[in-house]
Coordinates of C-alpha atoms in Angstrom, one line a residue:
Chain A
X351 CA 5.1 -47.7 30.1
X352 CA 6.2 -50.5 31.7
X353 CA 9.0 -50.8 34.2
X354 CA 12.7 -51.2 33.7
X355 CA 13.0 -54.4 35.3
X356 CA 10.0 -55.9 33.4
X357 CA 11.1 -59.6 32.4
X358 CA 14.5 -58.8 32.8
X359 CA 15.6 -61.5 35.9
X360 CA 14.0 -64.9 36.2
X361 CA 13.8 -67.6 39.5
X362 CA 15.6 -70.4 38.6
X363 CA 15.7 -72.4 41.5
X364 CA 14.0 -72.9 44.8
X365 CA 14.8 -74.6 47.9
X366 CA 13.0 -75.4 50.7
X367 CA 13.1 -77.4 54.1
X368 CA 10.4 -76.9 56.7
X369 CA 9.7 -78.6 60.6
X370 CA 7.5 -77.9 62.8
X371 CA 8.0 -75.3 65.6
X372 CA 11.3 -75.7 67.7
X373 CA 12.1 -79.0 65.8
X374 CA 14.9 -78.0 62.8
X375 CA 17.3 -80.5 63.2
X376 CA 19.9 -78.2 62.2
X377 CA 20.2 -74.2 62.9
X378 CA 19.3 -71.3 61.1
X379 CA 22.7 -71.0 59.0
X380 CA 22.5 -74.8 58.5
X381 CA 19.2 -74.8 57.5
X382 CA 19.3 -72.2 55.3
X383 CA 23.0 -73.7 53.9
X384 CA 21.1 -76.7 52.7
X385 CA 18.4 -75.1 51.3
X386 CA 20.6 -72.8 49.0
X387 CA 22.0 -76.0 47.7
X388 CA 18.8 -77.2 47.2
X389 CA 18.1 -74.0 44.6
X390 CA 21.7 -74.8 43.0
X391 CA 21.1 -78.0 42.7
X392 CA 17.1 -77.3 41.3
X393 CA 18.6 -74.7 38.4
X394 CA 21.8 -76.6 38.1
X395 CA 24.6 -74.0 39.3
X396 CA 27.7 -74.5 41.4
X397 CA 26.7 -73.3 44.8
X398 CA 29.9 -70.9 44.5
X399 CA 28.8 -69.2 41.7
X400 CA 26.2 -67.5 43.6
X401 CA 27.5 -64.0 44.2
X402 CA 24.5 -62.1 45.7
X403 CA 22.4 -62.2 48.6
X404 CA 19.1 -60.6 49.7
X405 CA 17.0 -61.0 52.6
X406 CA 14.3 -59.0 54.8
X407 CA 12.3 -59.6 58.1
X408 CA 15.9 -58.9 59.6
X409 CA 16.6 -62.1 58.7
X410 CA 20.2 -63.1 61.2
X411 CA 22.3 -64.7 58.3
X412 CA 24.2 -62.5 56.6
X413 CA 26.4 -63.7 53.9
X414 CA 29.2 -63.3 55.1
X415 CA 28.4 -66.1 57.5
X416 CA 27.2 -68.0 54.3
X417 CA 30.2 -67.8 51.9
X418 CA 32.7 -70.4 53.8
X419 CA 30.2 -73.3 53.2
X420 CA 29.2 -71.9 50.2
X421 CA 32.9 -71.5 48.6
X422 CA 31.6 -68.4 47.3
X423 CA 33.8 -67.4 44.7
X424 CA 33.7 -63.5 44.8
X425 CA 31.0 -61.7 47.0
X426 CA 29.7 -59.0 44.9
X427 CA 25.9 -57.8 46.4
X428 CA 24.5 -58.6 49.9
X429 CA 21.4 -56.5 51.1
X430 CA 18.5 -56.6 53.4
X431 CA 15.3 -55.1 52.7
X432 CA 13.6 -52.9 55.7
X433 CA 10.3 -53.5 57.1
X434 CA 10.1 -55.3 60.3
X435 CA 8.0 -58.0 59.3
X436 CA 7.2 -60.0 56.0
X437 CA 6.3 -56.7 54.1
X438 CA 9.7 -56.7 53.1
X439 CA 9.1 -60.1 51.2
X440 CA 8.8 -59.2 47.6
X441 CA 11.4 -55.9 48.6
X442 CA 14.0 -58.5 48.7
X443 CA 13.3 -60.1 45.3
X444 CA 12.8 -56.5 43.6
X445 CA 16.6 -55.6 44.8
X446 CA 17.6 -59.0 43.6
X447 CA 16.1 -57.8 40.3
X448 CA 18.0 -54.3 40.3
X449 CA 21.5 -55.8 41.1
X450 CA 20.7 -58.7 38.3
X451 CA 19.5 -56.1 35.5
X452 CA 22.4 -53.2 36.2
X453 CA 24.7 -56.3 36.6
X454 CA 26.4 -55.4 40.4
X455 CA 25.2 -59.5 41.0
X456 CA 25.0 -62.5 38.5
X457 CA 23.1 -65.1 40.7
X458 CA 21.0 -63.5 43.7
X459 CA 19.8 -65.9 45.9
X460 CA 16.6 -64.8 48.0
X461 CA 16.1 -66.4 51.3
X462 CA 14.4 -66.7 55.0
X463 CA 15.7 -68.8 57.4
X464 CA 13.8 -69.5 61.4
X465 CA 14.7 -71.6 63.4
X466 CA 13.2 -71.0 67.2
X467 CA 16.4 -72.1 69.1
X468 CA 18.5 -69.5 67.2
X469 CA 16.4 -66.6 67.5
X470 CA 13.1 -67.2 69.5
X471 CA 9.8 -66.8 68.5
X472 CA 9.2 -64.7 65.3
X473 CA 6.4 -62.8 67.4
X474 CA 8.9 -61.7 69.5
X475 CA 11.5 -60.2 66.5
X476 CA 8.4 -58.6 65.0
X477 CA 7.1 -57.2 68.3
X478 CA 10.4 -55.5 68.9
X479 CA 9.3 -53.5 66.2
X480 CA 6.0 -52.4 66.7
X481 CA 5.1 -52.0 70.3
X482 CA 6.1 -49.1 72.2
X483 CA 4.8 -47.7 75.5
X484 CA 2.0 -46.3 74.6
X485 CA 0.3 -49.6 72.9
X486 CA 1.7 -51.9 75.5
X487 CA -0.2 -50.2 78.2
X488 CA -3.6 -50.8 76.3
X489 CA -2.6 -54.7 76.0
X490 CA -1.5 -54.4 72.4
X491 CA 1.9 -55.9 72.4
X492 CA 1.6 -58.4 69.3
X493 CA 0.5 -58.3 65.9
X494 CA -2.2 -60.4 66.5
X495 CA -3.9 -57.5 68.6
X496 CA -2.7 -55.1 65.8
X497 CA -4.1 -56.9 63.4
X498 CA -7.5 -57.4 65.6
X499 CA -7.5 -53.8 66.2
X500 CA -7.6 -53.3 62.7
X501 CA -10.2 -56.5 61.3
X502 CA -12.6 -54.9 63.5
X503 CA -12.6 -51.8 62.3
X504 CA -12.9 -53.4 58.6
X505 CA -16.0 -55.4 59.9
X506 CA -17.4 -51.6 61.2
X507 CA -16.3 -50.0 58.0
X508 CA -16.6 -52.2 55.2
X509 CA -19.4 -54.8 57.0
X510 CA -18.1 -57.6 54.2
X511 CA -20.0 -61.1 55.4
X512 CA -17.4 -62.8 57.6
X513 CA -18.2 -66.3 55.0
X514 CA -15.3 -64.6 52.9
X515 CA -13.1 -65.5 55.6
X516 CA -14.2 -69.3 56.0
X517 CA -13.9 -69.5 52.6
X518 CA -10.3 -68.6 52.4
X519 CA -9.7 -70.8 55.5
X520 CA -11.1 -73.7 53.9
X521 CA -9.3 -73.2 50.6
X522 CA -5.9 -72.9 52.5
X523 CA -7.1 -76.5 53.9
X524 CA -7.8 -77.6 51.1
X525 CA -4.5 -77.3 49.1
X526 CA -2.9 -77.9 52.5
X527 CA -4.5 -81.3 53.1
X528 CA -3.4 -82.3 49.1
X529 CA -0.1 -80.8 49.5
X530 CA 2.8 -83.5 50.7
X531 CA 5.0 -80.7 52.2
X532 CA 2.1 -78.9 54.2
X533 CA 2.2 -78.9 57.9
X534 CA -1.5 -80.0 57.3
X535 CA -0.8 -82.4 54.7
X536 CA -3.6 -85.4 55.5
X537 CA -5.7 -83.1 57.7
X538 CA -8.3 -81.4 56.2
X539 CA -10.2 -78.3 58.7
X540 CA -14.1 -78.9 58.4
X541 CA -16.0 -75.7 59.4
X542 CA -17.3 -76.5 62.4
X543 CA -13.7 -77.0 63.7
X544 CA -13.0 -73.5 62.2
X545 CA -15.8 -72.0 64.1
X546 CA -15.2 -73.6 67.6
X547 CA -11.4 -72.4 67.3
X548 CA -10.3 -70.7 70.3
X549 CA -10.2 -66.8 70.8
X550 CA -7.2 -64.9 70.4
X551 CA -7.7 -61.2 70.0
X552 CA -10.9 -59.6 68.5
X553 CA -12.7 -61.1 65.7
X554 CA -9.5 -63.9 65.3
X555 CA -9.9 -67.4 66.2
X556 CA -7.0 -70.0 66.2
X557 CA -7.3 -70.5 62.9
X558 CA -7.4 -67.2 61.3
X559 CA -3.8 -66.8 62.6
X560 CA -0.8 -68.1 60.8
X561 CA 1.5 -70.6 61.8
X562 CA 5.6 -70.0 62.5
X563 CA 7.5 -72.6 61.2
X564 CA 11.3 -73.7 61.6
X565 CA 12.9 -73.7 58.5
X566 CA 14.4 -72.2 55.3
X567 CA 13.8 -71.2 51.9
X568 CA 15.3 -69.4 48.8
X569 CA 14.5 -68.5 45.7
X570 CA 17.4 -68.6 43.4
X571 CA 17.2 -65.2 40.7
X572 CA 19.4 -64.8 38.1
X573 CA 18.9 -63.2 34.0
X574 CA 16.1 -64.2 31.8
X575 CA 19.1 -64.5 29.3
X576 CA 20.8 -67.0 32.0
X577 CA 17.9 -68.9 33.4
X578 CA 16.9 -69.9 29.8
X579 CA 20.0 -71.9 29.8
X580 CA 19.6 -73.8 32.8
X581 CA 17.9 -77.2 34.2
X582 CA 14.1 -75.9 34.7
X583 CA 11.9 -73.3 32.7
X584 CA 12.4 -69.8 33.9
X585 CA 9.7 -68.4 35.5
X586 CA 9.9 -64.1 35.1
X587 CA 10.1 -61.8 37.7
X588 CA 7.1 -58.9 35.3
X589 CA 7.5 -57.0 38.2
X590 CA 7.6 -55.5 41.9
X591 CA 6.4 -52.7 44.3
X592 CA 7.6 -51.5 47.7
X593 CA 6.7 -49.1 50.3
X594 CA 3.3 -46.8 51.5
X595 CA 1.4 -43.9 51.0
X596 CA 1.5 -41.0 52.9
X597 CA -0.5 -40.8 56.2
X598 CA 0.8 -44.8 56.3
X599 CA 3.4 -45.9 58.5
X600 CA 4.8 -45.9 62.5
X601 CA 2.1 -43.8 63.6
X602 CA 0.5 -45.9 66.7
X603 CA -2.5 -46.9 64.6
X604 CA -3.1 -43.4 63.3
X605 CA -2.7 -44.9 59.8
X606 CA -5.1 -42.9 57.6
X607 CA -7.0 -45.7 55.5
X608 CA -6.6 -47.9 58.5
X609 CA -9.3 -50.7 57.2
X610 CA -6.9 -51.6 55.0
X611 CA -3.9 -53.5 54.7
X612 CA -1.9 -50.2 53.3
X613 CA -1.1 -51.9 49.3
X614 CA -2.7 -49.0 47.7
X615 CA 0.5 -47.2 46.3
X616 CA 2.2 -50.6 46.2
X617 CA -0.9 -52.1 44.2
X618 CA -1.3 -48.9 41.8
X619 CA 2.7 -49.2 41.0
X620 CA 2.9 -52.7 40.5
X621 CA 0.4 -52.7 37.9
X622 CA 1.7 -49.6 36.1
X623 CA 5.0 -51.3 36.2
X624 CA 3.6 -55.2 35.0
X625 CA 1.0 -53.7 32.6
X626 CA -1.4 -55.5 33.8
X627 CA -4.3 -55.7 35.8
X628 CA -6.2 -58.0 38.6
X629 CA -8.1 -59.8 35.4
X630 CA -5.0 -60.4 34.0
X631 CA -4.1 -62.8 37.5
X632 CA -4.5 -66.6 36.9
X633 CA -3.5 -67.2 40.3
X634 CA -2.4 -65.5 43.6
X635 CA -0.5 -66.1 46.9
X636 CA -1.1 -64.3 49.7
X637 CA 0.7 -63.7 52.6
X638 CA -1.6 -64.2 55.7
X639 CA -0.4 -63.2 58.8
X640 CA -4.4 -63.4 59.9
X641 CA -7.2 -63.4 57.2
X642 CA -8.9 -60.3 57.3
X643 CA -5.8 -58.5 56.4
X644 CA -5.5 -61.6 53.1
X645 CA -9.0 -60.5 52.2
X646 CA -8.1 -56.5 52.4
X647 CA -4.9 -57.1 49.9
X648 CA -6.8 -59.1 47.8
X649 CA -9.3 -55.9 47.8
X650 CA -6.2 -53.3 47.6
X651 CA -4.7 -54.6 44.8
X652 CA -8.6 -55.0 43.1
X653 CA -8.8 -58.6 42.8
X654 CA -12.3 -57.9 44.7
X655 CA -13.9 -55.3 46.5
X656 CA -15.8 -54.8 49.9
X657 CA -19.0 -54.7 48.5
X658 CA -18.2 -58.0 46.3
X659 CA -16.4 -59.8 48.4
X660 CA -18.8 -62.0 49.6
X661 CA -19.7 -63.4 46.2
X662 CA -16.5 -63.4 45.1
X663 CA -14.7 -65.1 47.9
X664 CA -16.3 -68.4 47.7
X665 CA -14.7 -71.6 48.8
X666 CA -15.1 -72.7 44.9
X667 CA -13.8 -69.7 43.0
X668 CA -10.6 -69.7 45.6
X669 CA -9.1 -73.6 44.9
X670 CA -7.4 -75.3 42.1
X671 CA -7.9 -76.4 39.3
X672 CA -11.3 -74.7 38.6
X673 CA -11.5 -72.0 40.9
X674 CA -12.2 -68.5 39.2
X675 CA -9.8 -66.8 41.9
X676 CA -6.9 -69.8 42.8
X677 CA -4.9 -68.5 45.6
X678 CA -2.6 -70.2 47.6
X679 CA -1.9 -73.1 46.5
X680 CA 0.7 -75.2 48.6
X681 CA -2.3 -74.2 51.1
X682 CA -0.8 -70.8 52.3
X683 CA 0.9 -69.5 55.9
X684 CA -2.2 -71.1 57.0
X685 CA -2.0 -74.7 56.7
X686 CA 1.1 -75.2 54.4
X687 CA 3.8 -73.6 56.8
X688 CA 5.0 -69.5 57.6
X689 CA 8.9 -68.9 57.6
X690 CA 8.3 -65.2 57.2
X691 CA 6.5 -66.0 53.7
X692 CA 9.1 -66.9 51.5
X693 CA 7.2 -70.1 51.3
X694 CA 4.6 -68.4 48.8
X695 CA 7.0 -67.3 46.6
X696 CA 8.8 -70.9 46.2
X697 CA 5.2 -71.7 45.8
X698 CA 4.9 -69.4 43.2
X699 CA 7.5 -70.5 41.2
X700 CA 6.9 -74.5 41.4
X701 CA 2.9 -73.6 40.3
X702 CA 4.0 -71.5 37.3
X703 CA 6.8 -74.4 36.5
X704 CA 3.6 -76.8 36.6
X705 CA 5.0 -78.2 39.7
X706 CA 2.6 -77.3 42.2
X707 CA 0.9 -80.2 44.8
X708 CA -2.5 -78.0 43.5
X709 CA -1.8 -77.1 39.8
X710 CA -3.6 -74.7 38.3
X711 CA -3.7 -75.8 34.5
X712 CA -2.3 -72.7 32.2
X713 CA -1.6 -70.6 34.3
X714 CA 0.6 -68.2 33.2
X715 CA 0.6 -65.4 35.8
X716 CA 0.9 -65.4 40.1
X717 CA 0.5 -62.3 42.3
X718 CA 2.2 -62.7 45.2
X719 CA 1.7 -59.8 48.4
X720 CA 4.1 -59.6 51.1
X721 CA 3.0 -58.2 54.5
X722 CA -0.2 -57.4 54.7
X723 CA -1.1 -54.2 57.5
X724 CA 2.7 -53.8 57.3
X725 CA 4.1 -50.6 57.8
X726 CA 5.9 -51.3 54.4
X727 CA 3.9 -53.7 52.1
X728 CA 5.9 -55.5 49.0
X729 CA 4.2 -57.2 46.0
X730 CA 5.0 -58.7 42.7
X731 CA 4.0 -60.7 39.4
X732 CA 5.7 -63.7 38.4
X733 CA 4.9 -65.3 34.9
X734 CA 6.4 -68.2 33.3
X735 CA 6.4 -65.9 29.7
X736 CA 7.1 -62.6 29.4
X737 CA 3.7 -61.1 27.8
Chain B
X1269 CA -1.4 -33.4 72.5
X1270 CA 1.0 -32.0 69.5
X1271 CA -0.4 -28.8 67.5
X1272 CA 2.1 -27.2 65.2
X1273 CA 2.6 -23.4 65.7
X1274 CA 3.0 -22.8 61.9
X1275 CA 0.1 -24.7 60.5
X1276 CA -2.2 -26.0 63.5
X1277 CA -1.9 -29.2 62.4
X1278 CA -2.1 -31.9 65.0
X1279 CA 0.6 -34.4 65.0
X1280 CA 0.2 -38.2 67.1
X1281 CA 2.5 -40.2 67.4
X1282 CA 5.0 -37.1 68.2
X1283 CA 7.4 -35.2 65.6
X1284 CA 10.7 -33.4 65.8
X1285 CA 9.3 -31.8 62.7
X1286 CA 5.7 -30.8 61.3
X1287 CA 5.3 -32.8 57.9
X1288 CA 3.2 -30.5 56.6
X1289 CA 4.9 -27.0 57.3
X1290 CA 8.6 -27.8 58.1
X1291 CA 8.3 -25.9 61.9
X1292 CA 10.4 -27.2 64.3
X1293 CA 9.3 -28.7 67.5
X1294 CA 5.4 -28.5 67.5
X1295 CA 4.0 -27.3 71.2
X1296 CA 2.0 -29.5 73.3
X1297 CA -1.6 -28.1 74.0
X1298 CA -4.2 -29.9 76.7
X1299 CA -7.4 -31.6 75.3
X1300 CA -9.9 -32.7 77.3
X1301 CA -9.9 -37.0 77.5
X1302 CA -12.8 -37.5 75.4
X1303 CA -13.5 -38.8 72.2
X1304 CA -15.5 -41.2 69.9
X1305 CA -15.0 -45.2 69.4
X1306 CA -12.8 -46.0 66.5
X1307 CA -12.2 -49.5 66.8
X1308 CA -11.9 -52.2 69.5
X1309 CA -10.1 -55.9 70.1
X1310 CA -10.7 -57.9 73.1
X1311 CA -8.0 -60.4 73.9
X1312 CA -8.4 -63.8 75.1
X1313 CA -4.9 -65.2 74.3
X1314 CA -2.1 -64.9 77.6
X1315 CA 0.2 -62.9 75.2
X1316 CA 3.8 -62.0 77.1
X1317 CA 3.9 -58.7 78.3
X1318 CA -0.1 -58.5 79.3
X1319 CA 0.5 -60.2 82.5
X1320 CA -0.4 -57.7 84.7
X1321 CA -3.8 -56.6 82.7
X1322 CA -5.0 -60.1 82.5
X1323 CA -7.2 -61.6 80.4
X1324 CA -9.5 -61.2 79.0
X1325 CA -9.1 -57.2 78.3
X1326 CA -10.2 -55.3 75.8
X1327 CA -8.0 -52.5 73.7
X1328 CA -9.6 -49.6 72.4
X1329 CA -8.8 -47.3 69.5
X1330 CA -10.3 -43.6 70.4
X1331 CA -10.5 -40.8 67.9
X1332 CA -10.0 -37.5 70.0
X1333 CA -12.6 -34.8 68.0
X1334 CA -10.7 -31.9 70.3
X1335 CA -7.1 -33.2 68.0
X1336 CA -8.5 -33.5 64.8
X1337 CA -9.5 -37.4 65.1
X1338 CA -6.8 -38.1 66.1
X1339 CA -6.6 -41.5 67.5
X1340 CA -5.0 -42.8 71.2
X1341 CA -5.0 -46.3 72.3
X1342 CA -6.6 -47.4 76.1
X1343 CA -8.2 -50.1 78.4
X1344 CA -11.8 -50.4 78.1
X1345 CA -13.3 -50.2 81.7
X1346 CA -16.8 -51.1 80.4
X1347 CA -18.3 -54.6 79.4
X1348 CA -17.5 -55.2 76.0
X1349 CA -21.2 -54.8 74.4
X1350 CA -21.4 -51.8 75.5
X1351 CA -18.6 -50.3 72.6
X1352 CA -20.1 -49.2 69.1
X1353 CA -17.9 -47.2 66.6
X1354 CA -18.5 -43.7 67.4
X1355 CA -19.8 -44.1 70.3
X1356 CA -18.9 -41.2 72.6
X1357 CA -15.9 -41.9 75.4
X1358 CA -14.3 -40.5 78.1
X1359 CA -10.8 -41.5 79.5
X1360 CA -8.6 -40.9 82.5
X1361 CA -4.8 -41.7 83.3
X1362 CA -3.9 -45.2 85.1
X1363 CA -0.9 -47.2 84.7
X1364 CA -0.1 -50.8 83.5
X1365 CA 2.7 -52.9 84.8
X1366 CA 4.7 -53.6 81.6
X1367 CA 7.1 -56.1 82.5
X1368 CA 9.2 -54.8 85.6
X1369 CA 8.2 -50.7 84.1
X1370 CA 4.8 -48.8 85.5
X1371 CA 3.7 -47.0 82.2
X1372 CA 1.0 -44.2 82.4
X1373 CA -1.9 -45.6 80.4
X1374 CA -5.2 -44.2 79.5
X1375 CA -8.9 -45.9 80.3
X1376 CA -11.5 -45.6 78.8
X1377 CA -15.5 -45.8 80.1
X1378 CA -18.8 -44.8 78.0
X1379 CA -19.1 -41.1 78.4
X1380 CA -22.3 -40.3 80.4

């Protein structure tokens, strides 16, 4: 049976302004202000008839600091969605849902907002969350490391061919480079520069890691009903999971499938909940904080597995429009831009609207996997019908 | 390390609670520093907060056999080819400068 909230709310608008690191020319709240209006303006609603507001990644701008430039009419749902990181990312949008369908919220805008002068590096917010004395005094005070710490035991466990990795690289460059609002937009990564990246922490170069952004993006959510009757074509919300499975969680690497990136629960749900399956995907967007943890959630969620991913994830399977696999498709948190992910999900919507930079012809479905390794990992399927 | 007294199961990171029995306050028991290579990452990058170690260093994952696997975080000692997964370890107690804060840490070297 499929889930209660199956094809009930829709994304009918997106917004989106990205800079480069430490260069927004506005802050956070004015950054994310004018990408709001940007959604409104995209569905074609009245900025004050938004009424709910959901973030995660314990995002700083509450609404309440929102609604004055908003003229909000009536705040009726404001929530954030736990999970230190970006596993919160499709959390957000499922609560959005929730309020929508049982009708606490009529238009639920979905948002991220960084900007580095307001709150510093996103390493550092995310850090606060998962170092502790213990892991500090053995150097691991990042993700990166965690993340390292954790690709290298997937290399010892699972010994998948490391060319799955370039190949997701260069796909990322590949819709980045075609993509107009990518931060590599003109600059496509040959392999060779791949390879002669610098090392960071384990088997991660400088270019398996994403990239943090200023910036801001929402995703407006509202009824099916509703988002029929506005300015673009609705694109459905089928479904989304949350959470982990036991043995999973704060547990100082002790994580029991630890070469993994923790989707299993989250995976099995979401398709109990959609109906579907991984061959019923026409295209995917990952969120990548560094690649071996992409390739494990494509595995989790069994788009692939370790003993095929080395035929599977090949650079032409992976890219528009003819790719078996598409995935990330505005070029990823890789070379199109990171604020926290919600950049994928806007991505999601403008390549199921036929809007993409790297359009994907008939496709009708898009995974999209928040926070991969994340003590709480989030996905969801988006779907421009309701099957 | 933390063994519960109602079900001898061991608990890492520590617990108020035992998640499989529901005893209060699990004891701590001894176990010898010695275990088997789980997983490894050697940093290159300057990250904040490693100052003191320098780079590079390398972080390794150790699965104590004597806790029931267990696993405990340390500084490798050795060269980095030296580590294999499962190879056997043995550790003793240092301390890293973590900022302005000593914190007791554990090293780890190739058991002999």
């Amino acid at each position: 049976m499929r889930g209660a909230l199956y094809g009930t709310t829709a994304a009918a608008g997106v917004g989106l302004l990205q800079y480069k690191r430490g260069t927004a020319p506005h802050g956070e709240r004015g950054l994310l202000i004018r990408a709001i209006v940007q959604a409104c303006e995209d569905a074609g609603v009245d900025p004050a008839e938004v009424d709910g507001f959901c973030s995660y990644g314990f995002d700083h701008n509450q609404p309440d600091y929102l609604t004055a430039e908003l003229g909000t009419k009536e705040l009726h749902f404001s929530n954030m969605m736990w999970g230190a990181g970006g596993g919160g990312l499709l959390g957000a949008f499922e609560a959005a849902a929730m309020a929508i369908a049982t009708g606490q919220a009529e238009i639920v805008a979905v948002y991220r907002s960084l900007a580095q002068g307001d709150s510093g590096r996103l390493a550092n917010a995310v850090i606060a969350h998962h170092v502790n004395n213990h892991s500090a005094s053995a150097g691991l005070v990042t993700p990166a490391i965690v993340c390292g710490l954790r690709a290298q035991r997937m290399i010892l466990e699972h010994g998948f061919p490391w060319s799955a990795i370039e190949a997701l690289v260069r796909a990322d460059y590949y819709h980045g480079s075609r993509n107009p609002d990518a931060v590599a937009y003109g600059k496509p990564l040959d392999i060779e520069t791949y390879r002669a990246g610098r090392k960071i922490t384990g088997p991660l170069r400088l270019f398996d890691c994403s990239r943090e952004n200023d910036g801001a993006g929402v995703v407006l959510m509202t009824s099916a009903e509703r988002a029929r009757d506005l300015r673009k074509a609705p694109v459905y919300l089928l479904g989304a999971a949350q959470g982990s499975q036991k043995g999973w969680g704060n547990l100082i690497e002790n994580d029991l499938d630890y070469a993994s990136a923790g989707f299993e629960s989250v995976a099995r749900r979401l398709w109990q909940k959609t109906g579907l399956g991984p061959e019923d995907i026409d295209v995917t967007q990952l969120y990548e904080n560094f690649t071996p943890q992409a390739v494990a959630t494509l595995v989790d969620h069994g788009m692939t597995s370790w003993e095929s991913v080395g035929e599977d994830l090949v650079f032409e399977n992976l890219i528009a429009p003819n790719g078996r696999m598409p995935l990330n498709t505005d070029g990823g948190n890789l070379a199109c831009g990171f604020i926290h992910g919600i950049n994928i999900v806007v991505e999601a919507v403008r390549q199921l609207r036929g809007e993409s930079a790297n359009p994907v012809p008939d496709a009708k479905t898009c995974l999209v996997t928040g926070g991969p390794g994340s003590r709480i990992n989030t996905s969801a399927v988006f779907a421009n019908e309701v099957p | 390390m933390q063994r519960c007294q109602g079900c001898s199961h061991w608990h890492w990171p520590a617990v108020s609670r035992c998640s499989e029995c529901g005893a209060w306050d699990p004891p701590w028991q001894d176990v010898p520093i010695e275990g088997a290579v789980f997983s490894w990452a050697t940093t290159w990058h300057p990250f904040g907060g490693t100052e003191a170690i320098g780079v590079p260093y390398t972080t390794v994952l150790v699965a104590l056999p004597h806790a029931d696997n267990r696993r405990l975080l340390g500084l490798w000692e050795g060269e980095e080819g030296e580590l294999s997964m499962g190879a056997a370890v043995v550790g003793s107690v240092g301390a890293t400068m973590v900022g302005k804060t000593e914190v007791p840490s554990l090293r780890w070297r190739l058991a002999r």
